[in-house]
């Protein structure tokens, strides 16, 4: 399956012709899409767990695209959004972009401009998914550590030497060396620098607070 086929573009617009036009354009370049007339239809749908983005009309009957953007964020739905509108203004576009929108296009827009924004949005979603997958894997490795190994890891990444850690924990230096080895193996870290980066991604400093 190609990268394009393994992704999905969702379109929410109350205009039948706009939905059909965008869907036809996407199909012509090998992109899969699903269209919806309202945000409620989108929320009720069963969406594939693949890299995706949302092309969203700003003004919808009984709804506002900017409000829906905030609603999705509050619900923890992380999907890159491209706004399209026939009635946009600068304050509206600024608000959308500050809230994380990929692009804000005013109708009529060029197909290529929308396609460029869609590819950018899909790339952003792939990157977010990759980062989340890496973080989940790191969390699993960290959870495999014993309570003492977590203590040792925290002190190691803070820059302390084995003998300092041993003194701090009231144990022997050889014991710390063994536990440090367990940490490196379980976390699959090949160097101290890599272990420090892992700790930063896991935000272990926040865990101590």
Short mmCIF file of C-alpha atoms in Angstrom, two decimals:
data_model
loop_
_atom_site.label_atom_id
_atom_site.label_comp_id
_atom_site.label_asym_id
_atom_site.label_seq_id
_atom_site.Cartn_x
_atom_site.Cartn_y
_atom_site.Cartn_z
CA UNK A 1 0.00 0.00 0.00
CA UNK A 2 1.40 3.40 -0.95
CA UNK A 3 1.84 6.21 1.56
CA UNK A 4 -1.07 8.09 -0.05
CA UNK A 5 -3.36 5.05 0.06
CA UNK A 6 -2.43 4.45 3.70
CA UNK A 7 -3.73 7.89 4.69
CA UNK A 8 -7.17 9.54 4.85
CA UNK A 9 -8.46 13.04 4.21
CA UNK A 10 -11.70 14.00 5.95
CA UNK A 11 -13.77 16.83 4.50
CA UNK A 12 -16.54 18.69 6.36
CA UNK A 13 -18.52 21.15 4.25
CA UNK A 14 -22.28 21.71 3.98
CA UNK A 15 -22.04 22.37 0.23
CA UNK A 16 -22.57 19.16 -1.78
CA UNK A 17 -20.71 20.54 -4.79
CA UNK A 18 -17.67 21.55 -2.74
CA UNK A 19 -17.50 18.12 -1.10
CA UNK A 20 -17.81 16.33 -4.44
CA UNK A 21 -15.24 18.61 -6.07
CA UNK A 22 -12.64 18.11 -3.34
CA UNK A 23 -13.25 14.37 -3.18
CA UNK A 24 -12.87 14.07 -6.96
CA UNK A 25 -9.66 16.07 -6.91
CA UNK A 26 -8.22 13.92 -4.12
CA UNK A 27 -9.16 10.70 -5.92
CA UNK A 28 -7.37 11.92 -9.05
CA UNK A 29 -4.07 12.08 -7.14
CA UNK A 30 -4.57 8.79 -5.29
CA UNK A 31 -5.69 10.16 -1.93
CA UNK A 32 -8.53 8.47 -0.07
CA UNK A 33 -11.18 10.69 1.48
CA UNK A 34 -14.45 10.68 3.41
CA UNK A 35 -16.85 13.63 3.34
CA UNK A 36 -19.36 14.89 5.90
CA UNK A 37 -22.01 17.58 5.86
CA UNK A 38 -21.71 18.43 9.56
CA UNK A 39 -19.18 18.09 12.41
CA UNK A 40 -21.66 15.81 14.18
CA UNK A 41 -21.55 13.34 11.29
CA UNK A 42 -17.76 13.34 11.49
CA UNK A 43 -17.81 12.66 15.24
CA UNK A 44 -20.28 9.79 14.83
CA UNK A 45 -18.21 8.11 12.12
CA UNK A 46 -15.80 5.23 12.68
CA UNK A 47 -12.50 6.57 11.46
CA UNK A 48 -9.52 4.47 10.39
CA UNK A 49 -6.46 4.80 12.62
CA UNK A 50 -4.16 6.01 9.85
CA UNK A 51 -2.33 9.29 9.16
CA UNK A 52 -5.09 11.77 8.39
CA UNK A 53 -6.11 15.41 8.22
CA UNK A 54 -9.33 17.40 8.22
CA UNK A 55 -10.45 19.91 5.58
CA UNK A 56 -12.97 21.99 7.49
CA UNK A 57 -15.32 24.77 6.36
CA UNK A 58 -15.30 27.69 8.79
CA UNK A 59 -19.00 28.49 8.51
CA UNK A 60 -21.42 25.59 8.84
CA UNK A 61 -25.16 25.56 9.63
CA UNK A 62 -25.49 25.79 13.40
CA UNK A 63 -21.75 25.36 13.86
CA UNK A 64 -18.50 27.25 13.68
CA UNK A 65 -15.34 25.60 12.40
CA UNK A 66 -13.14 27.46 14.88
CA UNK A 67 -15.32 26.29 17.78
CA UNK A 68 -15.15 22.73 16.43
CA UNK A 69 -11.35 23.00 16.27
CA UNK A 70 -11.32 23.84 19.99
CA UNK A 71 -13.86 21.08 20.73
CA UNK A 72 -11.63 18.49 19.05
CA UNK A 73 -8.57 19.71 20.97
CA UNK A 74 -10.48 19.58 24.28
CA UNK A 75 -11.58 16.01 23.47
CA UNK A 76 -7.97 15.00 22.78
CA UNK A 77 -8.57 14.43 19.05
CA UNK A 78 -5.26 15.41 17.50
CA UNK A 79 -5.80 15.85 13.79
CA UNK A 80 -4.21 18.54 11.60
CA UNK A 81 -6.85 20.93 10.23
CA UNK A 82 -6.99 22.89 6.99
CA UNK A 83 -9.67 25.58 7.04
CA UNK A 84 -11.54 26.62 3.92
CA UNK A 85 -13.99 29.50 3.81
CA UNK A 86 -15.83 31.83 1.49
CA UNK A 87 -16.10 34.48 4.20
CA UNK A 88 -12.73 34.63 5.87
CA UNK A 89 -10.95 37.59 7.39
CA UNK A 90 -7.50 38.16 8.84
CA UNK A 91 -8.47 37.94 12.56
CA UNK A 92 -10.25 34.66 11.85
CA UNK A 93 -7.25 33.20 10.01
CA UNK A 94 -4.86 34.35 12.75
CA UNK A 95 -7.01 32.70 15.42
CA UNK A 96 -7.15 29.45 13.42
CA UNK A 97 -3.39 29.34 12.84
CA UNK A 98 -2.59 30.18 16.47
CA UNK A 99 -4.76 27.21 17.47
CA UNK A 100 -2.66 24.92 15.31
CA UNK A 101 -4.32 24.95 11.88
CA UNK A 102 -2.06 23.96 9.00
CA UNK A 103 -3.58 26.39 6.49
CA UNK A 104 -6.46 28.83 6.02
CA UNK A 105 -7.68 28.98 2.41
CA UNK A 106 -10.27 31.40 1.06
CA UNK A 107 -12.67 30.14 -1.63
CA UNK A 108 -12.14 29.99 -4.51
CA UNK A 109 -8.69 28.48 -3.99
CA UNK A 110 -6.41 26.62 -6.39
CA UNK A 111 -6.50 22.83 -6.20
CA UNK A 112 -2.72 22.81 -5.88
CA UNK A 113 -2.84 25.10 -2.84
CA UNK A 114 -5.22 22.71 -1.12
CA UNK A 115 -3.15 19.69 -2.14
CA UNK A 116 0.03 21.28 -0.82
CA UNK A 117 -1.70 21.99 2.51
CA UNK A 118 -3.06 18.43 2.67
CA UNK A 119 0.37 16.88 2.07
CA UNK A 120 1.83 19.15 4.74
CA UNK A 121 -0.94 18.16 7.17
CA UNK A 122 -0.49 14.43 6.49
CA UNK A 123 3.27 14.75 7.01
CA UNK A 124 2.58 16.52 10.33
CA UNK A 125 0.22 13.75 11.44
CA UNK A 126 2.71 11.03 10.47
CA UNK A 127 5.37 12.79 12.55
CA UNK A 128 3.02 13.12 15.54
CA UNK A 129 2.09 9.44 15.31
CA UNK A 130 5.75 8.42 15.07
CA UNK A 131 6.62 10.52 18.15
CA UNK A 132 3.70 9.07 20.09
CA UNK A 133 4.69 5.53 19.14
CA UNK A 134 8.27 6.15 20.26
CA UNK A 135 7.08 7.66 23.54
CA UNK A 136 4.76 4.69 24.22
CA UNK A 137 7.67 2.30 23.62
CA UNK A 138 9.93 4.33 25.96
CA UNK A 139 7.24 4.31 28.66
CA UNK A 140 6.98 0.50 28.39
CA UNK A 141 10.75 0.18 28.82
CA UNK A 142 10.72 2.56 31.79
CA UNK A 143 7.88 0.63 33.44
CA UNK A 144 10.02 -2.54 33.20
CA UNK A 145 12.54 -0.97 35.61
CA UNK A 146 12.38 -1.75 39.32
CA UNK A 147 11.77 1.11 41.75
CA UNK A 148 15.48 1.18 42.66
CA UNK A 149 16.53 1.11 38.99
CA UNK A 150 14.31 4.12 38.36
CA UNK A 151 16.02 5.91 41.23
CA UNK A 152 19.42 5.05 39.80
CA UNK A 153 18.36 6.20 36.31
CA UNK A 154 17.16 9.53 37.69
CA UNK A 155 20.45 10.13 39.47
CA UNK A 156 22.56 8.97 36.52
CA UNK A 157 20.87 11.36 34.09
CA UNK A 158 21.24 14.18 36.61
CA UNK A 159 25.00 13.82 36.14
CA UNK A 160 26.00 12.00 39.33
CA UNK A 161 28.90 9.51 39.38
CA UNK A 162 28.44 5.92 40.57
CA UNK A 163 30.19 6.59 43.90
CA UNK A 164 27.99 9.66 44.47
CA UNK A 165 24.87 7.63 43.71
CA UNK A 166 26.05 4.87 46.06
CA UNK A 167 26.53 7.40 48.87
CA UNK A 168 23.15 9.02 48.13
CA UNK A 169 21.32 5.66 48.18
CA UNK A 170 23.33 4.13 51.01
CA UNK A 171 24.59 1.23 48.94
CA UNK A 172 27.87 0.05 47.40
CA UNK A 173 29.42 1.39 44.23
CA UNK A 174 29.49 -2.10 42.68
CA UNK A 175 25.75 -2.47 43.31
CA UNK A 176 25.09 0.86 41.61
CA UNK A 177 27.26 -0.23 38.67
CA UNK A 178 25.20 -3.40 38.28
CA UNK A 179 21.89 -1.51 38.56
CA UNK A 180 23.12 1.09 36.09
CA UNK A 181 23.89 -1.74 33.66
CA UNK A 182 20.34 -3.08 34.12
CA UNK A 183 18.96 0.38 33.35
CA UNK A 184 21.00 0.73 30.17
CA UNK A 185 19.97 -2.75 28.98
CA UNK A 186 16.26 -2.43 29.77
CA UNK A 187 16.04 1.07 28.31
CA UNK A 188 18.07 -0.10 25.27
CA UNK A 189 20.34 2.91 25.62
CA UNK A 190 23.78 2.61 24.05
CA UNK A 191 25.24 5.65 25.77
CA UNK A 192 24.68 8.03 28.67
CA UNK A 193 23.74 10.77 26.20
CA UNK A 194 21.03 8.54 24.73
CA UNK A 195 19.71 7.74 28.22
CA UNK A 196 19.56 11.47 29.01
CA UNK A 197 17.54 12.07 25.82
CA UNK A 198 15.16 9.27 26.79
CA UNK A 199 14.67 10.77 30.25
CA UNK A 200 13.90 14.14 28.67
CA UNK A 201 11.29 12.58 26.38
CA UNK A 202 9.73 10.82 29.36
CA UNK A 203 9.86 14.13 31.29
CA UNK A 204 11.18 12.42 34.42
CA UNK A 205 11.90 15.83 35.96
CA UNK A 206 8.13 16.43 36.07
CA UNK A 207 7.62 13.03 37.70
CA UNK A 208 9.79 14.06 40.64
CA UNK A 209 7.74 17.21 41.37
#
